[in-house]
Amino acid sequence: MRDFVYNANPGRVVFGSGTLSRLPGEVERLNLTRVLVVATPEQEADAHRIAGMIGARAAAVFAGARMHTPTEVTAKAMEVVAAERIDGLVAVGGGSTTGLAKALAMRTDLPQIVAPTTYAGSEMTPILGETENGRKVTRSDPRILPEVVIYDVDLTLTLPVAMSVTSGMNAVAHAVEALYAREANPIVSMMAERAIAALAAALPAIHARPDDREARSEALFGAWLCGVCLGSVGMALHHKICHTLGGTYDLPHAETHTAVLPHAIAYNAAHAPDAMEALKRALSTQDPAGAAFDLAQGLGATMALERLGLPERAMDEVPDLVLASPYWNPAPLEREPLRRLVSAAHAGRHPATAPKS
């Protein structure tokens, strides 16, 4: 076994069914007295219900979270934090809601309690991606990591199937990149393989029966592990491309990760043999890139970035943006292979028929 370094992130996880009922106790355990509940505009009613659960310790609600965590939204929320003398943050929702709480924590070091309603995994990482002036920038800092995460399977039972699929594939992407990350190690690789296998089995079951509690539980467990993987090691080409597409072209987050993932796997396959062997085991296939594409497409996901709103000019722009500030990657980053990757994802071609990198 080769030498390695493993850093475990601190944090408290409460996992189960009906566990959101323990939120008031977690607020009290952290000795919080003026909590801000954050949400998206669509979840404002839910945010007020959550505030009601917390009771007198809930000081305010801010229902303005948006995808890709725009800094102007964070600035507005910071005004509420100051005006209401907030001493803690509660986020119940998906990646946009979690992102806003993390952005506020980065600026204030306020403790966070997060209860995810999707499979995004962001709640398990000390990583924040923010968008300003059309550019998405990521940073890592211990202040960003939530102190408590409440995983309540019940919160995912009504997650629409289409969103479950893309959110789950987004989580799979975190684990895939952890397998070939520069900081990859046996502990994270073990979690990544288990997580990918869990989601690959759970998503078809959820597609067939959305209220399958066992499948939902397995998917949420897998997403938790995927988030741990993402928070433990670095990111590579897949995330760099998706951050570029989201920040520059405002593409939907999970859907973009879903469409790009098979092509990122294909790009790196020849340069990450150990990762590919793990993916073959997790996906029960000899063709991990093709299997990832077939899994997502077979569950109804949109696999063409063009259909998600990516303009044709991006095929020339994205490679330059990626190369301007690249992430480490096992395969060399070169303009023409990157352009072919983006072109294949733009058209939604199967990686088996896409131009080779």
Tab-separated table of C-alpha atoms in Angstrom:
chain	number	residue	atom	x	y	z
A	1	MET	CA	0.000	0.000	0.000
A	2	ARG	CA	1.365	3.411	-0.936
A	3	ASP	CA	1.830	6.229	1.581
A	4	PHE	CA	-1.151	8.511	2.055
A	5	VAL	CA	-2.596	11.283	4.196
A	6	TYR	CA	-6.221	11.227	5.373
A	7	ASN	CA	-7.840	14.297	6.937
A	8	ALA	CA	-11.229	13.747	8.579
A	9	ASN	CA	-13.515	16.760	8.787
A	10	PRO	CA	-15.263	17.361	12.135
A	11	GLY	CA	-19.033	17.463	12.316
A	12	ARG	CA	-22.073	15.861	13.875
A	13	VAL	CA	-24.449	13.778	11.727
A	14	VAL	CA	-27.962	12.768	12.739
A	15	PHE	CA	-29.329	10.205	10.252
A	16	GLY	CA	-32.697	8.498	10.119
A	17	SER	CA	-36.408	8.920	9.542
A	18	GLY	CA	-38.214	11.777	11.265
A	19	THR	CA	-34.939	13.212	12.517
A	20	LEU	CA	-35.895	16.804	11.640
A	21	SER	CA	-37.896	16.714	14.874
A	22	ARG	CA	-34.534	16.850	16.659
A	23	LEU	CA	-33.727	20.261	15.166
A	24	PRO	CA	-34.864	22.291	18.221
A	25	GLY	CA	-32.686	20.120	20.449
A	26	GLU	CA	-29.673	20.634	18.182
A	27	VAL	CA	-30.230	24.416	18.269
A	28	GLU	CA	-30.338	24.264	22.052
A	29	ARG	CA	-27.274	21.979	22.208
A	30	LEU	CA	-25.264	24.633	20.344
A	31	ASN	CA	-26.652	27.268	22.749
A	32	LEU	CA	-28.071	29.359	19.906
A	33	THR	CA	-30.646	31.996	20.835
A	34	ARG	CA	-31.102	34.078	17.642
A	35	VAL	CA	-31.184	31.742	14.653
A	36	LEU	CA	-31.609	32.768	11.014
A	37	VAL	CA	-33.489	30.231	8.879
A	38	VAL	CA	-32.424	30.455	5.220
A	39	ALA	CA	-34.325	29.147	2.203
A	40	THR	CA	-35.056	29.728	-1.467
A	41	PRO	CA	-38.077	31.851	-2.445
A	42	GLU	CA	-39.940	28.674	-3.379
A	43	GLN	CA	-39.400	27.256	0.118
A	44	GLU	CA	-40.365	30.362	2.110
A	45	ALA	CA	-43.450	28.724	3.607
A	46	ASP	CA	-41.351	25.746	4.687
A	47	ALA	CA	-38.781	28.104	6.226
A	48	HIS	CA	-41.435	29.764	8.366
A	49	ARG	CA	-42.662	26.324	9.425
A	50	ILE	CA	-39.090	25.429	10.437
A	51	ALA	CA	-38.822	28.686	12.365
A	52	GLY	CA	-42.022	27.745	14.157
A	53	MET	CA	-40.497	24.404	15.143
A	54	ILE	CA	-37.480	26.194	16.628
A	55	GLY	CA	-39.712	28.615	18.519
A	56	ALA	CA	-38.369	31.629	20.396
A	57	ARG	CA	-34.793	30.835	19.361
A	58	ALA	CA	-35.669	31.617	15.706
A	59	ALA	CA	-35.062	35.329	15.137
A	60	ALA	CA	-35.662	35.695	11.373
A	61	VAL	CA	-36.186	34.037	7.994
A	62	PHE	CA	-34.305	34.913	4.803
A	63	ALA	CA	-35.874	33.245	1.766
A	64	GLY	CA	-33.653	34.597	-0.994
A	65	ALA	CA	-31.148	31.799	-1.654
A	66	ARG	CA	-30.320	31.285	-5.326
A	67	MET	CA	-28.439	28.766	-7.432
A	68	HIS	CA	-24.642	29.209	-7.658
A	69	THR	CA	-24.664	31.427	-4.508
A	70	PRO	CA	-24.476	34.944	-6.021
A	71	THR	CA	-22.518	37.303	-3.773
A	72	GLU	CA	-25.194	39.999	-4.060
A	73	VAL	CA	-27.716	37.648	-2.398
A	74	THR	CA	-25.229	36.898	0.366
A	75	ALA	CA	-24.762	40.627	0.916
A	76	LYS	CA	-28.517	41.066	1.452
A	77	ALA	CA	-28.591	38.168	3.889
A	78	MET	CA	-25.644	39.661	5.763
A	79	GLU	CA	-27.738	42.776	6.397
A	80	VAL	CA	-30.318	40.581	8.139
A	81	VAL	CA	-27.577	38.833	10.140
A	82	ALA	CA	-26.358	42.194	11.417
A	83	ALA	CA	-29.780	43.754	12.011
A	84	GLU	CA	-31.163	40.746	13.893
A	85	ARG	CA	-27.952	39.989	15.839
A	86	ILE	CA	-27.963	36.423	14.504
A	87	ASP	CA	-25.860	33.855	16.370
A	88	GLY	CA	-26.563	30.728	14.294
A	89	LEU	CA	-27.814	29.515	10.917
A	90	VAL	CA	-30.321	26.827	9.953
A	91	ALA	CA	-30.689	25.650	6.348
A	92	VAL	CA	-33.325	23.139	5.300
A	93	GLY	CA	-33.265	22.618	1.547
A	94	GLY	CA	-31.031	21.810	-1.395
A	95	GLY	CA	-27.642	23.003	-2.557
A	96	SER	CA	-28.681	26.634	-3.062
A	97	THR	CA	-29.903	26.942	0.523
A	98	THR	CA	-26.867	25.177	1.936
A	99	GLY	CA	-24.620	27.362	-0.209
A	100	LEU	CA	-26.063	30.550	1.241
A	101	ALA	CA	-25.660	29.318	4.818
A	102	LYS	CA	-22.051	28.395	4.077
A	103	ALA	CA	-21.389	31.795	2.481
A	104	LEU	CA	-22.713	33.508	5.603
A	105	ALA	CA	-20.643	31.248	7.848
A	106	MET	CA	-17.548	32.047	5.822
A	107	ARG	CA	-18.054	35.734	6.566
A	108	THR	CA	-19.138	35.408	10.199
A	109	ASP	CA	-17.994	32.012	11.517
A	110	LEU	CA	-21.541	31.439	12.786
A	111	PRO	CA	-22.424	27.791	13.506
A	112	GLN	CA	-24.643	26.041	10.978
A	113	ILE	CA	-27.242	23.297	11.173
A	114	VAL	CA	-28.169	21.892	7.755
A	115	ALA	CA	-30.956	19.474	6.876
A	116	PRO	CA	-30.622	18.521	3.185
A	117	THR	CA	-33.682	17.793	1.057
A	118	THR	CA	-31.689	16.626	-1.990
A	119	TYR	CA	-28.595	14.511	-2.607
A	120	ALA	CA	-26.248	17.447	-3.267
A	121	GLY	CA	-23.685	16.560	-0.580
A	122	SER	CA	-22.501	20.141	-0.114
A	123	GLU	CA	-23.428	19.978	3.561
A	124	MET	CA	-20.478	17.650	4.245
A	125	THR	CA	-17.779	19.863	2.765
A	126	PRO	CA	-15.745	22.908	3.838
A	127	ILE	CA	-16.016	24.103	0.219
A	128	LEU	CA	-17.957	27.128	-0.990
A	129	GLY	CA	-18.636	28.058	-4.608
A	130	GLU	CA	-19.739	31.669	-5.115
A	131	THR	CA	-20.645	33.560	-8.276
A	132	GLU	CA	-19.736	37.189	-8.869
A	133	ASN	CA	-19.825	39.030	-12.197
A	134	GLY	CA	-20.484	35.806	-14.108
A	135	ARG	CA	-17.554	33.907	-12.605
A	136	LYS	CA	-17.841	31.090	-10.093
A	137	VAL	CA	-14.984	30.810	-7.638
A	138	THR	CA	-14.490	28.063	-5.050
A	139	ARG	CA	-12.712	28.282	-1.741
A	140	SER	CA	-12.096	25.951	1.170
A	141	ASP	CA	-12.054	27.009	4.805
A	142	PRO	CA	-12.908	25.275	8.115
A	143	ARG	CA	-15.484	28.003	8.836
A	144	ILE	CA	-17.528	26.816	5.844
A	145	LEU	CA	-18.144	23.303	7.185
A	146	PRO	CA	-21.531	22.937	8.942
A	147	GLU	CA	-21.377	21.918	12.585
A	148	VAL	CA	-24.458	19.673	12.436
A	149	VAL	CA	-26.130	17.856	9.545
A	150	ILE	CA	-29.551	16.303	10.018
A	151	TYR	CA	-30.325	13.671	7.389
A	152	ASP	CA	-34.044	12.966	7.456
A	153	VAL	CA	-35.141	10.435	4.849
A	154	ASP	CA	-38.691	11.794	5.147
A	155	LEU	CA	-37.556	15.114	3.658
A	156	THR	CA	-36.580	13.343	0.424
A	157	LEU	CA	-39.759	11.311	-0.084
A	158	THR	CA	-41.425	14.114	-2.046
A	159	LEU	CA	-38.320	15.089	-4.029
A	160	PRO	CA	-39.469	14.860	-7.668
A	161	VAL	CA	-38.064	11.898	-9.560
A	162	ALA	CA	-36.311	14.024	-12.183
A	163	MET	CA	-34.600	16.069	-9.477
A	164	SER	CA	-33.764	12.921	-7.525
A	165	VAL	CA	-31.982	11.512	-10.572
A	166	THR	CA	-29.875	14.576	-11.368
A	167	SER	CA	-29.183	15.324	-7.726
A	168	GLY	CA	-28.071	11.731	-7.254
A	169	MET	CA	-25.843	11.819	-10.342
A	170	ASN	CA	-24.359	15.071	-9.060
A	171	ALA	CA	-23.461	13.209	-5.857
A	172	VAL	CA	-21.953	10.354	-7.873
A	173	ALA	CA	-19.710	12.902	-9.615
A	174	HIS	CA	-18.257	13.915	-6.244
A	175	ALA	CA	-17.285	10.330	-5.485
A	176	VAL	CA	-15.967	9.644	-8.986
A	177	GLU	CA	-13.518	12.524	-8.784
A	178	ALA	CA	-12.481	11.468	-5.284
A	179	LEU	CA	-11.292	8.165	-6.758
A	180	TYR	CA	-8.705	9.878	-8.961
A	181	ALA	CA	-8.023	13.024	-6.944
A	182	ARG	CA	-4.414	14.002	-6.296
A	183	GLU	CA	-5.056	13.431	-2.564
A	184	ALA	CA	-6.868	10.106	-3.111
A	185	ASN	CA	-6.370	7.612	-0.309
A	186	PRO	CA	-7.721	4.149	0.573
A	187	ILE	CA	-10.223	5.435	3.141
A	188	VAL	CA	-11.879	7.946	0.814
A	189	SER	CA	-11.719	5.507	-2.113
A	190	MET	CA	-13.524	2.883	-0.020
A	191	MET	CA	-16.290	5.380	0.808
A	192	ALA	CA	-16.473	6.577	-2.806
A	193	GLU	CA	-16.930	3.089	-4.231
A	194	ARG	CA	-19.606	2.253	-1.658
A	195	ALA	CA	-21.387	5.552	-2.332
A	196	ILE	CA	-21.443	5.123	-6.108
A	197	ALA	CA	-22.771	1.578	-5.794
A	198	ALA	CA	-25.478	2.744	-3.379
A	199	LEU	CA	-26.738	5.493	-5.653
A	200	ALA	CA	-26.474	3.398	-8.819
A	201	ALA	CA	-28.799	0.864	-7.188
A	202	ALA	CA	-31.109	3.328	-5.444
A	203	LEU	CA	-31.849	5.756	-8.294
A	204	PRO	CA	-33.558	3.191	-10.580
A	205	ALA	CA	-35.602	1.991	-7.607
A	206	ILE	CA	-36.685	5.576	-6.856
A	207	HIS	CA	-37.504	6.090	-10.535
A	208	ALA	CA	-39.761	3.041	-10.441
A	209	ARG	CA	-41.306	3.842	-7.053
A	210	PRO	CA	-40.675	7.365	-5.738
A	211	ASP	CA	-41.996	6.586	-2.244
A	212	ASP	CA	-39.690	3.583	-1.735
A	213	ARG	CA	-38.388	4.466	1.714
A	214	GLU	CA	-35.574	1.907	1.637
A	215	ALA	CA	-34.315	3.201	-1.719
A	216	ARG	CA	-34.567	6.780	-0.482
A	217	SER	CA	-32.613	5.867	2.628
A	218	GLU	CA	-29.873	4.173	0.600
A	219	ALA	CA	-29.667	7.144	-1.772
A	220	LEU	CA	-29.361	9.591	1.127
A	221	PHE	CA	-26.702	7.424	2.751
A	222	GLY	CA	-24.798	7.317	-0.542
A	223	ALA	CA	-25.100	11.061	-0.953
A	224	TRP	CA	-23.716	11.578	2.557
A	225	LEU	CA	-20.665	9.469	1.694
A	226	CYS	CA	-20.248	11.318	-1.613
A	227	GLY	CA	-20.228	14.601	0.274
A	228	VAL	CA	-17.608	13.296	2.692
A	229	CYS	CA	-15.470	12.306	-0.296
A	230	LEU	CA	-15.806	15.730	-1.885
A	231	GLY	CA	-14.897	17.431	1.375
A	232	SER	CA	-11.871	15.209	2.022
A	233	VAL	CA	-9.890	15.467	-1.219
A	234	GLY	CA	-9.471	17.900	-4.093
A	235	MET	CA	-11.515	18.357	-7.242
A	236	ALA	CA	-10.452	17.823	-10.838
A	237	LEU	CA	-11.601	18.416	-14.421
A	238	HIS	CA	-15.246	17.464	-13.992
A	239	HIS	CA	-15.881	20.030	-11.278
A	240	LYS	CA	-13.820	22.683	-13.046
A	241	ILE	CA	-15.931	22.365	-16.180
A	242	CYS	CA	-19.196	22.326	-14.228
A	243	HIS	CA	-18.205	25.365	-12.169
A	244	THR	CA	-17.330	27.164	-15.399
A	245	LEU	CA	-20.623	26.227	-17.044
A	246	GLY	CA	-22.651	27.209	-13.991
A	247	GLY	CA	-20.900	30.470	-13.207
A	248	THR	CA	-20.446	31.728	-16.772
A	249	TYR	CA	-23.597	30.458	-18.485
A	250	ASP	CA	-25.919	30.027	-15.467
A	251	LEU	CA	-26.664	26.404	-16.311
A	252	PRO	CA	-28.616	24.354	-13.741
A	253	HIS	CA	-26.222	22.771	-11.267
A	254	ALA	CA	-27.207	19.118	-10.884
A	255	GLU	CA	-28.339	18.716	-14.487
A	256	THR	CA	-24.995	20.035	-15.719
A	257	HIS	CA	-23.030	17.640	-13.513
A	258	THR	CA	-25.163	14.781	-14.822
A	259	ALA	CA	-24.501	15.603	-18.475
A	260	VAL	CA	-20.763	16.239	-18.079
A	261	LEU	CA	-19.849	13.292	-15.832
A	262	PRO	CA	-19.648	10.499	-18.455
A	263	HIS	CA	-17.388	12.621	-20.651
A	264	ALA	CA	-15.099	13.573	-17.776
A	265	ILE	CA	-14.767	9.869	-16.908
A	266	ALA	CA	-13.897	9.057	-20.522
A	267	TYR	CA	-11.356	11.898	-20.653
A	268	ASN	CA	-9.510	10.585	-17.596
A	269	ALA	CA	-9.968	6.831	-18.079
A	270	ALA	CA	-6.540	6.027	-19.508
A	271	HIS	CA	-4.766	8.060	-16.822
A	272	ALA	CA	-6.619	6.739	-13.746
A	273	PRO	CA	-6.608	2.923	-13.955
A	274	ASP	CA	-7.232	2.296	-10.242
A	275	ALA	CA	-10.210	4.648	-10.266
A	276	MET	CA	-11.625	2.928	-13.344
A	277	GLU	CA	-11.343	-0.482	-11.670
A	278	ALA	CA	-13.269	0.848	-8.675
A	279	LEU	CA	-15.930	2.278	-10.999
A	280	LYS	CA	-16.213	-1.026	-12.847
A	281	ARG	CA	-16.958	-2.734	-9.532
A	282	ALA	CA	-19.362	-0.047	-8.303
A	283	LEU	CA	-21.313	0.123	-11.570
A	284	SER	CA	-20.993	-3.576	-12.475
A	285	THR	CA	-19.629	-2.753	-15.911
A	286	GLN	CA	-16.522	-2.812	-18.059
A	287	ASP	CA	-17.346	0.657	-19.429
A	288	PRO	CA	-17.766	3.168	-16.570
A	289	ALA	CA	-18.219	6.211	-18.826
A	290	GLY	CA	-20.870	4.499	-20.926
A	291	ALA	CA	-22.579	3.059	-17.847
A	292	ALA	CA	-22.822	6.498	-16.216
A	293	PHE	CA	-24.369	7.899	-19.402
A	294	ASP	CA	-26.809	4.985	-19.775
A	295	LEU	CA	-27.836	5.147	-16.117
A	296	ALA	CA	-28.684	8.851	-16.252
A	297	GLN	CA	-30.303	8.781	-19.686
A	298	GLY	CA	-32.287	5.667	-18.839
A	299	LEU	CA	-33.769	7.495	-15.844
A	300	GLY	CA	-34.842	10.432	-18.009
A	301	ALA	CA	-32.004	12.910	-17.470
A	302	THR	CA	-31.162	15.429	-20.171
A	303	MET	CA	-27.713	14.528	-21.483
A	304	ALA	CA	-27.243	17.377	-23.992
A	305	LEU	CA	-25.937	20.647	-22.561
A	306	GLU	CA	-27.496	22.380	-25.552
A	307	ARG	CA	-30.926	21.496	-24.172
A	308	LEU	CA	-29.882	22.974	-20.800
A	309	GLY	CA	-29.171	26.317	-22.454
A	310	LEU	CA	-25.461	26.158	-23.323
A	311	PRO	CA	-24.759	28.277	-26.420
A	312	GLU	CA	-22.689	26.840	-29.265
A	313	ARG	CA	-19.952	29.429	-28.766
A	314	ALA	CA	-19.170	27.782	-25.407
A	315	MET	CA	-17.361	24.965	-27.187
A	316	ASP	CA	-14.592	27.455	-27.963
A	317	GLU	CA	-14.900	29.521	-24.794
A	318	VAL	CA	-14.997	26.822	-22.119
A	319	PRO	CA	-11.599	25.237	-22.893
A	320	ASP	CA	-9.947	28.647	-22.607
A	321	LEU	CA	-11.738	29.367	-19.331
A	322	VAL	CA	-10.713	25.976	-17.919
A	323	LEU	CA	-7.082	26.410	-18.974
A	324	ALA	CA	-6.938	29.955	-17.591
A	325	SER	CA	-7.242	28.637	-14.009
A	326	PRO	CA	-7.114	24.826	-14.153
A	327	TYR	CA	-7.693	22.327	-11.375
A	328	TRP	CA	-5.255	19.443	-11.005
A	329	ASN	CA	-6.308	16.494	-13.190
A	330	PRO	CA	-4.864	13.014	-13.839
A	331	ALA	CA	-5.005	13.444	-17.631
A	332	PRO	CA	-3.204	16.420	-19.211
A	333	LEU	CA	-5.475	19.383	-19.928
A	334	GLU	CA	-5.174	20.348	-23.587
A	335	ARG	CA	-7.368	22.657	-25.593
A	336	GLU	CA	-8.452	20.363	-28.433
A	337	PRO	CA	-9.337	17.371	-26.249
A	338	LEU	CA	-11.228	19.730	-23.935
A	339	ARG	CA	-13.097	21.176	-26.883
A	340	ARG	CA	-14.069	17.680	-28.014
A	341	LEU	CA	-15.305	16.904	-24.505
A	342	VAL	CA	-17.471	20.018	-24.383
A	343	SER	CA	-18.723	19.367	-27.927
A	344	ALA	CA	-19.745	15.814	-27.045
A	345	ALA	CA	-21.533	16.960	-23.886
A	346	HIS	CA	-23.159	19.849	-25.769
A	347	ALA	CA	-24.652	17.435	-28.299
A	348	GLY	CA	-25.434	14.745	-25.736
A	349	ARG	CA	-23.417	12.084	-27.559
A	350	HIS	CA	-22.762	8.765	-25.884
A	351	PRO	CA	-19.107	8.673	-24.733
A	352	ALA	CA	-18.625	5.451	-26.701
A	353	THR	CA	-19.369	7.376	-29.924
A	354	ALA	CA	-17.904	10.741	-28.851
A	355	PRO	CA	-14.559	11.833	-30.292
A	356	LYS	CA	-11.684	10.448	-28.238
A	357	SER	CA	-9.559	12.780	-26.149
